[in-house]
Coordinates of C-alpha atoms in Angstrom, one line a residue:
M1 CA 0.4 -8.8 8.7
K2 CA 2.8 -11.6 9.4
K3 CA 1.7 -11.6 13.1
I4 CA -1.9 -12.1 12.0
L5 CA -1.1 -15.3 10.1
V6 CA 0.9 -16.9 12.8
L7 CA -1.3 -16.0 15.8
L8 CA -2.4 -19.1 17.6
L9 CA -6.0 -18.6 18.7
L10 CA -6.6 -22.4 18.5
V11 CA -4.0 -25.1 18.8
I12 CA -5.4 -27.6 16.3
E13 CA -3.8 -29.5 13.4
T14 CA -6.8 -30.2 11.2
F15 CA -10.4 -29.3 10.9
A16 CA -11.4 -32.9 11.7
Q17 CA -10.0 -32.6 15.2
N18 CA -12.3 -29.7 16.2
K19 CA -14.6 -30.4 19.1
T20 CA -16.8 -27.5 18.2
E21 CA -20.1 -28.5 16.7
N22 CA -22.0 -25.3 17.3
V23 CA -21.1 -21.6 16.9
F24 CA -22.9 -18.6 18.5
I25 CA -21.9 -15.2 17.3
I26 CA -23.0 -12.5 19.8
T27 CA -22.7 -8.7 19.5
T28 CA -23.5 -5.7 21.6
D29 CA -23.7 -2.6 19.5
G30 CA -21.2 0.2 19.9
F31 CA -19.7 -1.0 23.2
R32 CA -16.2 0.4 23.7
W33 CA -13.1 -1.6 24.4
Q34 CA -12.3 1.0 27.0
E35 CA -15.1 -0.3 29.3
V36 CA -14.4 -4.0 28.4
F37 CA -10.8 -3.7 29.7
G38 CA -11.1 -0.8 32.1
G39 CA -14.6 -0.9 33.5
M40 CA -16.4 2.3 34.3
D41 CA -14.6 5.4 32.9
S42 CA -13.8 7.7 35.8
E43 CA -13.5 10.7 33.5
L44 CA -17.0 10.2 32.1
L45 CA -18.3 9.6 35.6
K46 CA -17.4 13.2 36.5
K47 CA -19.3 14.7 33.6
K48 CA -22.8 15.7 34.9
E49 CA -24.2 15.9 31.3
F50 CA -23.7 12.2 31.0
V51 CA -24.3 10.8 34.5
R52 CA -27.6 11.1 36.3
N53 CA -26.8 9.2 39.5
E54 CA -23.0 9.3 40.2
D55 CA -23.4 7.6 43.7
R56 CA -25.3 4.7 42.3
L57 CA -22.6 4.1 39.6
K58 CA -19.8 4.3 42.1
K59 CA -21.5 1.8 44.4
T60 CA -22.3 -0.6 41.6
F61 CA -19.3 -0.4 39.3
G62 CA -16.7 1.6 41.2
A63 CA -13.3 0.5 42.4
D64 CA -9.8 1.9 42.6
E65 CA -8.3 -0.6 40.1
A66 CA -9.4 -1.1 36.5
E67 CA -9.2 -4.9 37.0
E68 CA -11.8 -4.7 39.8
R69 CA -14.0 -2.2 37.9
R70 CA -14.2 -4.4 34.8
K71 CA -15.1 -7.4 36.9
K72 CA -18.0 -5.5 38.4
L73 CA -19.2 -4.3 35.0
L74 CA -18.7 -7.6 33.2
P75 CA -18.5 -10.5 35.7
F76 CA -19.0 -13.2 33.1
F77 CA -16.3 -11.8 30.9
W78 CA -13.8 -11.5 33.7
N79 CA -14.7 -14.5 35.9
T80 CA -15.4 -17.0 33.2
I81 CA -14.1 -16.0 29.7
A82 CA -10.8 -14.6 31.2
K83 CA -10.3 -18.0 32.9
E84 CA -11.6 -20.4 30.2
G85 CA -11.3 -18.4 26.9
Q86 CA -9.6 -15.4 25.3
L87 CA -10.2 -11.7 25.1
Y88 CA -8.7 -9.5 22.4
G89 CA -8.5 -5.7 22.0
N90 CA -6.8 -4.1 25.0
R91 CA -4.9 -1.4 23.3
W92 CA -3.3 -0.4 26.6
Q93 CA -1.4 -3.7 26.1
N94 CA -0.9 -3.0 22.4
N95 CA -3.3 -5.8 21.6
K96 CA -5.4 -4.2 18.8
V97 CA -8.5 -5.1 16.9
N98 CA -9.6 -2.7 14.1
V99 CA -12.5 -2.5 11.7
M100 CA -11.4 -2.5 8.1
N101 CA -14.4 -0.6 6.6
P102 CA -13.9 3.2 6.4
Y103 CA -17.3 4.2 7.9
W104 CA -17.3 3.1 11.6
F105 CA -21.0 2.6 12.1
S106 CA -23.4 -0.2 12.2
Y107 CA -24.4 -1.7 8.9
P108 CA -20.9 -1.6 7.5
G109 CA -19.6 -3.1 10.7
Y110 CA -22.1 -6.0 10.8
N111 CA -21.5 -6.6 7.1
E112 CA -17.8 -6.9 7.8
I113 CA -18.4 -9.2 10.8
L114 CA -20.7 -11.5 9.0
T115 CA -19.2 -11.5 5.5
G116 CA -15.5 -11.1 6.2
Y117 CA -15.6 -8.3 3.7
A118 CA -15.3 -4.5 4.2
D119 CA -17.5 -3.4 1.3
D120 CA -17.1 0.3 0.5
K121 CA -20.5 0.2 -1.2
V122 CA -22.2 -0.6 2.2
N123 CA -22.1 3.0 3.3
S124 CA -25.4 3.6 5.1
N125 CA -27.8 2.1 7.7
D126 CA -30.6 2.0 5.2
K127 CA -32.8 -1.1 4.9
K128 CA -31.2 -2.4 1.7
L129 CA -30.8 -6.1 1.0
N130 CA -27.2 -7.1 1.4
E131 CA -25.6 -8.2 -1.9
N132 CA -22.8 -10.0 0.0
I133 CA -23.1 -13.5 1.4
T134 CA -22.8 -13.8 5.1
V135 CA -21.2 -16.7 6.9
L136 CA -24.6 -17.6 8.2
E137 CA -25.9 -18.0 4.6
F138 CA -22.8 -20.0 3.7
L139 CA -23.1 -22.3 6.6
N140 CA -26.9 -22.8 6.0
Q141 CA -25.9 -24.3 2.7
Q142 CA -23.5 -26.9 4.2
K143 CA -24.3 -30.5 4.9
G144 CA -25.6 -31.0 8.4
L145 CA -26.3 -27.3 8.9
K146 CA -29.2 -26.7 6.5
G147 CA -32.1 -25.3 8.5
K148 CA -30.0 -25.2 11.7
V149 CA -28.9 -21.5 11.3
A150 CA -30.9 -18.6 12.8
A151 CA -30.6 -15.0 14.1
Y152 CA -32.3 -12.8 16.7
S153 CA -31.6 -9.1 17.0
T154 CA -32.8 -6.0 18.6
W155 CA -32.0 -3.7 15.6
D156 CA -34.5 -4.2 12.8
V157 CA -32.1 -3.9 10.0
F158 CA -30.7 -7.4 10.3
P159 CA -33.2 -9.1 8.0
Y160 CA -31.6 -6.9 5.3
I161 CA -28.0 -7.4 6.5
I162 CA -28.4 -11.2 6.5
N163 CA -30.7 -11.0 3.5
E164 CA -33.3 -13.2 5.0
Q165 CA -35.2 -13.6 1.7
R166 CA -32.2 -15.0 -0.2
S167 CA -30.3 -16.8 2.5
G168 CA -33.2 -18.7 4.0
V169 CA -31.8 -17.9 7.4
P170 CA -34.8 -17.0 9.7
V171 CA -34.2 -13.6 11.4
N172 CA -36.5 -12.4 14.3
S173 CA -35.8 -8.7 14.6
G174 CA -37.0 -5.4 16.0
K175 CA -40.8 -5.4 16.7
E176 CA -41.3 -8.7 15.0
L177 CA -43.5 -11.1 17.1
V178 CA -43.0 -14.9 17.2
E179 CA -45.7 -16.4 15.0
G180 CA -47.2 -19.9 14.7
K181 CA -47.2 -22.3 17.7
T182 CA -45.6 -20.4 20.6
T183 CA -44.5 -21.5 24.0
D184 CA -46.1 -19.8 27.1
K185 CA -42.9 -17.7 27.4
E186 CA -43.0 -16.6 23.8
A187 CA -46.7 -15.7 24.1
M188 CA -45.9 -13.6 27.2
L189 CA -42.9 -11.9 25.6
N190 CA -45.0 -11.2 22.5
E191 CA -47.6 -9.5 24.8
I192 CA -44.9 -7.5 26.6
Q193 CA -43.4 -6.4 23.3
S194 CA -46.7 -5.2 22.0
N195 CA -47.6 -3.3 25.2
Y196 CA -44.3 -2.1 26.5
P197 CA -42.3 -0.6 23.6
S198 CA -38.7 0.5 24.1
L199 CA -38.1 4.2 24.1
A200 CA -34.4 3.7 23.1
S201 CA -34.1 0.7 20.7
D202 CA -36.4 -1.1 18.3
R203 CA -37.3 -3.3 21.2
H204 CA -35.9 -4.0 24.6
D205 CA -32.8 -6.2 24.7
F206 CA -34.4 -8.5 27.3
I207 CA -37.1 -9.3 24.8
T208 CA -34.5 -10.2 22.2
Y209 CA -32.6 -12.4 24.6
Y210 CA -35.5 -14.4 26.1
L211 CA -37.1 -14.9 22.7
A212 CA -33.8 -16.1 21.4
K213 CA -33.3 -18.5 24.3
E214 CA -36.8 -19.9 23.7
Y215 CA -35.9 -20.4 20.0
I216 CA -32.7 -22.2 21.0
K217 CA -34.6 -24.5 23.4
K218 CA -37.2 -25.4 20.8
N219 CA -35.0 -25.8 17.7
D220 CA -31.4 -26.6 18.8
P221 CA -29.7 -24.5 16.2
K222 CA -26.1 -25.2 15.4
V223 CA -25.2 -21.7 14.2
F224 CA -26.9 -18.8 15.9
F225 CA -26.4 -15.0 15.7
L226 CA -27.6 -12.9 18.6
S227 CA -27.3 -9.1 18.6
F228 CA -28.1 -6.5 21.3
D229 CA -28.5 -2.8 20.7
E230 CA -29.2 -0.8 23.9
T231 CA -25.5 -0.1 24.6
D232 CA -25.4 2.0 21.4
E233 CA -28.8 3.6 21.8
F234 CA -28.2 4.8 25.4
A235 CA -24.8 6.1 24.4
H236 CA -26.4 8.1 21.6
E237 CA -28.7 9.6 24.2
A238 CA -25.7 10.6 26.3
K239 CA -26.8 8.4 29.2
Y240 CA -23.7 6.8 30.6
D241 CA -25.6 5.3 33.5
E242 CA -27.9 3.3 31.2
Y243 CA -25.0 2.5 28.8
L244 CA -23.2 0.8 31.7
F245 CA -26.2 -1.0 33.0
A246 CA -27.1 -2.2 29.5
A247 CA -23.6 -3.7 29.1
N248 CA -23.8 -5.3 32.5
T249 CA -27.2 -6.8 31.5
V250 CA -25.8 -8.2 28.2
D251 CA -22.9 -9.8 30.2
K252 CA -25.6 -11.5 32.3
F253 CA -27.5 -12.7 29.2
I254 CA -24.3 -14.1 27.7
G255 CA -23.4 -15.9 31.0
D256 CA -26.9 -17.3 31.3
L257 CA -26.8 -18.6 27.7
W258 CA -23.4 -20.1 28.2
N259 CA -24.6 -21.9 31.4
Y260 CA -27.7 -23.2 29.5
C261 CA -25.4 -24.6 26.8
Q262 CA -23.1 -26.2 29.3
S263 CA -26.1 -27.8 31.0
N264 CA -27.5 -29.2 27.7
P265 CA -25.9 -32.4 26.4
K266 CA -26.5 -31.1 22.8
Y267 CA -24.3 -28.1 23.4
K268 CA -22.1 -29.0 26.4
D269 CA -18.4 -28.8 25.5
K270 CA -19.4 -28.7 21.8
T271 CA -20.2 -25.0 21.5
T272 CA -18.0 -21.9 20.8
F273 CA -19.1 -18.3 21.5
I274 CA -17.6 -15.5 19.6
I275 CA -18.5 -12.1 21.1
T276 CA -17.8 -8.7 19.6
T277 CA -19.1 -5.3 18.6
D278 CA -19.7 -3.5 15.3
H279 CA -17.7 -0.3 16.0
G280 CA -16.1 1.8 18.7
R281 CA -16.9 5.2 20.1
G282 CA -15.1 8.5 20.8
D283 CA -12.6 8.6 23.6
K284 CA -9.8 11.1 23.1
N285 CA -12.4 13.9 23.3
K286 CA -14.6 12.6 26.1
S287 CA -17.6 14.6 24.9
Q288 CA -17.6 12.5 21.7
W289 CA -18.1 9.1 23.5
T290 CA -21.8 9.4 22.6
S291 CA -21.0 9.3 18.8
H292 CA -19.2 7.3 16.2
G293 CA -18.5 7.5 12.5
Q294 CA -15.7 8.8 10.3
R295 CA -15.5 12.2 12.0
V296 CA -15.1 10.8 15.5
S297 CA -11.6 9.5 16.4
D298 CA -11.2 6.0 17.8
C299 CA -14.3 4.4 16.3
Y300 CA -12.3 2.0 14.3
Q301 CA -11.1 0.4 17.5
I302 CA -13.1 -2.7 18.7
W303 CA -12.6 -6.0 20.7
F304 CA -13.7 -9.6 20.6
A305 CA -13.8 -12.6 23.0
V306 CA -13.9 -16.3 22.4
I307 CA -14.8 -19.2 24.6
G308 CA -15.3 -22.9 23.6
P309 CA -13.8 -26.4 23.6
D310 CA -11.1 -25.6 21.0
T311 CA -10.0 -22.3 22.5
P312 CA -7.0 -22.5 24.9
A313 CA -7.7 -20.7 28.2
T314 CA -5.1 -17.9 27.8
G315 CA -7.4 -15.2 29.0
E316 CA -6.7 -11.5 28.3
M317 CA -4.3 -11.3 25.3
K318 CA -1.4 -9.0 26.0
T319 CA 0.7 -9.7 22.9
D320 CA 1.6 -6.8 20.6
V321 CA -0.6 -7.8 17.6
Q322 CA -3.0 -6.3 15.1
L323 CA -6.3 -8.2 14.3
F324 CA -9.3 -7.1 12.2
Q325 CA -13.0 -7.4 12.2
N326 CA -13.1 -9.1 8.8
Q327 CA -11.4 -12.2 10.3
I328 CA -14.4 -13.1 12.5
A329 CA -16.6 -14.7 9.8
K330 CA -13.8 -17.0 8.5
T331 CA -12.9 -18.0 12.0
A332 CA -16.5 -18.9 12.9
A333 CA -16.7 -21.1 9.8
K334 CA -13.3 -22.7 10.6
F335 CA -14.5 -23.7 14.0
L336 CA -17.0 -25.9 12.2
G337 CA -14.5 -27.2 9.7
F338 CA -15.5 -25.1 6.8
D339 CA -13.4 -22.7 4.7
F340 CA -15.3 -19.4 4.2
Q341 CA -13.1 -16.9 2.4
N342 CA -15.4 -13.9 2.4
G343 CA -18.9 -13.1 1.3
K344 CA -17.9 -11.1 -1.8
E345 CA -15.3 -13.2 -3.6
I346 CA -15.2 -16.9 -2.6
G347 CA -11.6 -17.8 -3.0
K348 CA -10.1 -14.4 -2.1
E349 CA -8.0 -15.1 1.0
V350 CA -8.9 -13.5 4.3
P351 CA -6.7 -14.6 7.2
T352 CA -8.3 -16.4 10.1
V353 CA -7.3 -15.7 13.7
M354 CA -7.0 -19.5 14.1
K355 CA -3.9 -21.5 13.2

């Protein structure tokens, strides 16, 4: 625990010195740290029950060394974040990030990410309004941020996780269309969503991304939550090909959004991205990589990445340290100069991964 408290994610003396004015929290569901840090898994590649086109995967993501494989799979992570930000969770380097909740699946994981609280009562993926306060709701109540917080997600449970009704944070999720006055792109994406349903997730991740980007262009939010889902859904369907391509696509989306922010004076050098996942997947028994939950080993193991003006460019973290999912919410708030303890008991200390 002592290492957590002294870990220097950011070298800052006081909140007032932060350059960050905007925080984007981005997740891709159930994406393993093994692929983040090792690229395509050569053992899974050999399993015919998971791979439809081995030659295509080898050509697209294959290489002899893990460092090259991961660059092919996640070029923005390893060509930009690794040079300008930080990546945590490579357990091969004894750099560990764990979930604290005991369930190792989505709603409990997202509750922990967003509230800083591993609530044992959050024990299903049912559409139940979250009693806990998320960091999004907390920030939406702060001076200068009211009405500048929003969320877009592929999974349609997020209006409940974020408790859209109580929090006042707008959440566009699942099959929900953009209503009111729409841009030409939003109208086109609405039409595609209505006529081209996803056979894996609640909607295609590309619909979520491009609708989210249009929202950002129109509204200039200062706090934004963006969540993708197809990595998890294709894994559940035992489609390793699609799982990898979905992750590669998410990497492109994140890179595109970062480039947009860096080209916009409202966001350039003022915006921090925190990127993570809700849970891990099976690994020791390779046949279990499709699953997660308490009965599957390794699912408590996750990762996260940070890039922004207050984050030293130390790249892949190789220090022997233990971090936790419940630190993300507090850290996101601290980037903006606010002290968010957790969404259950304001005042109960949860360590940040910042100084």
